[in-house]
Amino acid sequence: MVIKKPRIVIIGAGMAGLSAANKLFKCAVSKELFELLIVEGGTRIGGRIKTSEFCDDRIEMGATWIHGIGGSPIHQIAQEINSLESEKPWECMDSLPDEPLTIAEGGFKLSPSIVEPINYLFNKLMDFAQGKSKSIEDGITNNHEIDFSKIANEFLNAGENDVSKSLSLGSFLRKGLDAYLDSRKEDEVVNFQGSWNRKSLESAIFSMLENTQRTYTSAGDLNLLDFIAESEYRMFPGEEITIAQGYFSIIESLASVLPPDTIQFGRKVSKIEWNPDVQTTSVMENSGNNGYVSRPVMLHFVDGSSISADHVIVTVSLGVLKHEVCQDSCFFSPSLPKCKIQAISRLGFGVVNKLFLQLNSKHDQDGNNSINRFPFLQMVFHQEDSTIPWWMRRTASLSPIYSKSNVLLSWFAGEEALALETLSDEQILDGVSATISDLMPYSQFNCNGTVSSDHTSNGEVKFGKVLKSTWGADPLFLGSYSYVAVGSSGDDLDTMAEPLPKLGLDENPYPLQILFAGEATHRTHYSTTHGAYFSGIREANRLLQHYKYSNDV
């Protein structure tokens, strides 16, 4: 047996994997403490971060926002590398307008006096569910005061008295809406535009806001989200911003300190053999120095190659873990402990996709754009026999990626996000065009966000190129990000983060063989890039502490 350096292999070159590698290398660079290797199944670094370009505009196909700048490590890195400003425009560089244009199916423009009370109600309900407020003092509007504490108590008591009742965020929100609608007097139920009454219109507006919330969480249905866990989720204070030079600049910065050949591409893992039993013989590897070293983990790749390791940090998505572990595959050999398999199974992992559309512009003889700018459009749907396709009816908005851009963006979650991946560009263009034609027939867009009637062909909206993300179909991810589903809890996120075997467990001489990182392993910041970052740092520190090295950088 010869003296050898511990070999650490990180599976995945996304935010979690690169933050772990960055931490380990910067600590170990002077002492050469470890052999460090990242194996990436794809052909690029970044994982679910993918900055791209479309029609000469910078866009994000994956992660888009810094969720709060106060205390965010992503914001700190972006400041340090000066990536928050750019001469070239970028996605969502403008703040959203104070009064977006909201149009109901059939071409009815909704005034803020109709939309804002429901928006206020929805936000108040979300604040209460997330633990940001415990009561309400100023009511909703028009003397429709809602006691959220009473609603929540009744909601929770119903769940305690009847275990079949689902304590989901979606059912809580609907209970709040019902209480608001029931508080109306009979004379307030009036017809609107001939076919809608006030209550049905407000319910449709509420559904629009639910559709937006689904894209925030990746849950295809808000009834899938656990109500109790919602209050554990944390956001940083301050505004939410995008990164002018692209989210990929953060990834590049983390990877820039690593030596050449640290990252190996096209290395998709097919099996992880580990050693939970002290009686099991570990892998013996020829050191090349007339001796052998003992390593407890063996990684096998789809190309038939393999490599041994002392420690493996697994950063694959929860979607991949669900596919591999919950399908009774032999991805882990022996299989993971029952508690970890159950956590993987109970937690939710959804799909969110983005659709980018080029808005065709007509120009006059001087080359000036003759079509007024597209507004920030909120869409309210209600008719069952509409020509609008079902997958468009589940999105909430369509808007330019910044104020002067001819690139429009819409978000999709759940079943319609998966359906979007299967549609051709022609089918998408037909569906979006049908939607716009219904909402704003022969309309022309004014710069102040209003719509003026124009029954000439000059007002017709036409689209050019199409670009969509396809996170659900990508075998390296099989979705977008995690959520705490009904029947799961924050404890499952903690279980996800537990290494195998744990230190002191049956005095196994090979502790910390498999460590887990990624956004789905962080109890309070799951679903975010900063959650992934924190998890990578956590596992790097776990190894540094195990070897009693200082983790100060």
PDB file of C-alpha atoms in Angstrom, residues 15 46-52 58-69 72 74-75 78 83-84 90-94 96 215-216 235 239-251 352-356 399-402 409-412 469 471 480-481 527-530:
ATOM      1  CA  MET A  15     -23.569  25.550 -10.381  1.00  0.00           C
ATOM      2  CA  GLY A  46     -23.369  25.354 -16.700  1.00  0.00           C
ATOM      3  CA  GLY A  47     -26.038  22.709 -16.216  1.00  0.00           C
ATOM      4  CA  ARG A  48     -29.410  24.431 -16.036  1.00  0.00           C
ATOM      5  CA  ILE A  49     -27.693  27.759 -16.673  1.00  0.00           C
ATOM      6  CA  LYS A  50     -27.525  28.407 -20.394  1.00  0.00           C
ATOM      7  CA  THR A  51     -27.004  31.914 -21.733  1.00  0.00           C
ATOM      8  CA  SER A  52     -27.701  32.229 -25.449  1.00  0.00           C
ATOM      9  CA  ARG A  58     -28.920  38.050 -25.205  1.00  0.00           C
ATOM     10  CA  ILE A  59     -31.324  35.644 -23.519  1.00  0.00           C
ATOM     11  CA  GLU A  60     -31.333  32.967 -20.824  1.00  0.00           C
ATOM     12  CA  MET A  61     -32.624  29.534 -21.788  1.00  0.00           C
ATOM     13  CA  GLY A  62     -32.471  28.400 -18.170  1.00  0.00           C
ATOM     14  CA  ALA A  63     -31.829  30.259 -14.914  1.00  0.00           C
ATOM     15  CA  THR A  64     -32.766  33.908 -15.369  1.00  0.00           C
ATOM     16  CA  TRP A  65     -32.974  35.845 -12.110  1.00  0.00           C
ATOM     17  CA  ILE A  66     -30.869  36.740  -9.110  1.00  0.00           C
ATOM     18  CA  HIS A  67     -33.636  36.285  -6.540  1.00  0.00           C
ATOM     19  CA  GLY A  68     -32.891  39.215  -4.247  1.00  0.00           C
ATOM     20  CA  ILE A  69     -29.583  41.035  -4.148  1.00  0.00           C
ATOM     21  CA  SER A  72     -26.946  36.657  -2.511  1.00  0.00           C
ATOM     22  CA  ILE A  74     -24.553  35.117  -7.027  1.00  0.00           C
ATOM     23  CA  HIS A  75     -24.982  38.880  -6.844  1.00  0.00           C
ATOM     24  CA  ALA A  78     -21.544  39.238 -10.427  1.00  0.00           C
ATOM     25  CA  SER A  83     -21.033  41.352 -15.128  1.00  0.00           C
ATOM     26  CA  LEU A  84     -24.044  43.418 -14.036  1.00  0.00           C
ATOM     27  CA  TRP A  90     -30.231  41.794 -22.249  1.00  0.00           C
ATOM     28  CA  GLU A  91     -33.305  39.930 -21.154  1.00  0.00           C
ATOM     29  CA  CYS A  92     -35.510  41.587 -18.522  1.00  0.00           C
ATOM     30  CA  MET A  93     -33.158  44.547 -18.078  1.00  0.00           C
ATOM     31  CA  ASP A  94     -36.212  46.781 -17.577  1.00  0.00           C
ATOM     32  CA  LEU A  96     -41.996  45.496 -15.284  1.00  0.00           C
ATOM     33  CA  THR A 215     -43.765  29.019 -13.424  1.00  0.00           C
ATOM     34  CA  TYR A 216     -42.115  30.323 -10.239  1.00  0.00           C
ATOM     35  CA  MET A 235     -35.684  34.725  -0.580  1.00  0.00           C
ATOM     36  CA  GLU A 239     -34.822  43.586  -5.998  1.00  0.00           C
ATOM     37  CA  GLU A 240     -34.697  40.621  -8.358  1.00  0.00           C
ATOM     38  CA  ILE A 241     -32.436  41.325 -11.307  1.00  0.00           C
ATOM     39  CA  THR A 242     -30.920  39.648 -14.334  1.00  0.00           C
ATOM     40  CA  ILE A 243     -27.208  39.570 -15.172  1.00  0.00           C
ATOM     41  CA  ALA A 244     -26.330  41.927 -18.008  1.00  0.00           C
ATOM     42  CA  GLN A 245     -23.461  39.836 -19.331  1.00  0.00           C
ATOM     43  CA  GLY A 246     -25.377  36.612 -18.879  1.00  0.00           C
ATOM     44  CA  TYR A 247     -25.722  34.050 -16.094  1.00  0.00           C
ATOM     45  CA  PHE A 248     -23.000  32.071 -17.798  1.00  0.00           C
ATOM     46  CA  SER A 249     -20.479  34.717 -16.671  1.00  0.00           C
ATOM     47  CA  ILE A 250     -20.912  33.379 -13.118  1.00  0.00           C
ATOM     48  CA  ILE A 251     -20.240  29.845 -14.305  1.00  0.00           C
ATOM     49  CA  VAL A 352     -40.630  25.181 -16.837  1.00  0.00           C
ATOM     50  CA  ASN A 353     -39.910  26.218 -20.411  1.00  0.00           C
ATOM     51  CA  LYS A 354     -39.465  29.596 -22.060  1.00  0.00           C
ATOM     52  CA  LEU A 355     -40.760  30.524 -25.487  1.00  0.00           C
ATOM     53  CA  PHE A 356     -39.063  33.324 -27.432  1.00  0.00           C
ATOM     54  CA  SER A 399     -44.088  40.584 -23.415  1.00  0.00           C
ATOM     55  CA  PRO A 400     -40.874  42.010 -24.894  1.00  0.00           C
ATOM     56  CA  ILE A 401     -37.729  40.900 -23.100  1.00  0.00           C
ATOM     57  CA  TYR A 402     -36.925  44.601 -22.663  1.00  0.00           C
ATOM     58  CA  LEU A 409     -41.163  35.969 -24.130  1.00  0.00           C
ATOM     59  CA  SER A 410     -43.771  33.685 -22.607  1.00  0.00           C
ATOM     60  CA  TRP A 411     -43.386  31.138 -19.790  1.00  0.00           C
ATOM     61  CA  PHE A 412     -44.886  27.641 -19.594  1.00  0.00           C
ATOM     62  CA  SER A 469     -36.191  25.594 -24.146  1.00  0.00           C
ATOM     63  CA  TRP A 471     -35.624  20.979 -20.223  1.00  0.00           C
ATOM     64  CA  SER A 480     -36.186  22.302 -14.423  1.00  0.00           C
ATOM     65  CA  TYR A 481     -36.172  22.507 -10.632  1.00  0.00           C
ATOM     66  CA  SER A 527     -35.120  25.629  -6.845  1.00  0.00           C
ATOM     67  CA  THR A 528     -32.534  28.439  -7.074  1.00  0.00           C
ATOM     68  CA  THR A 529     -29.019  28.884  -8.410  1.00  0.00           C
ATOM     69  CA  HIS A 530     -27.882  30.296  -5.078  1.00  0.00           C
TER      70      HIS A 530
END
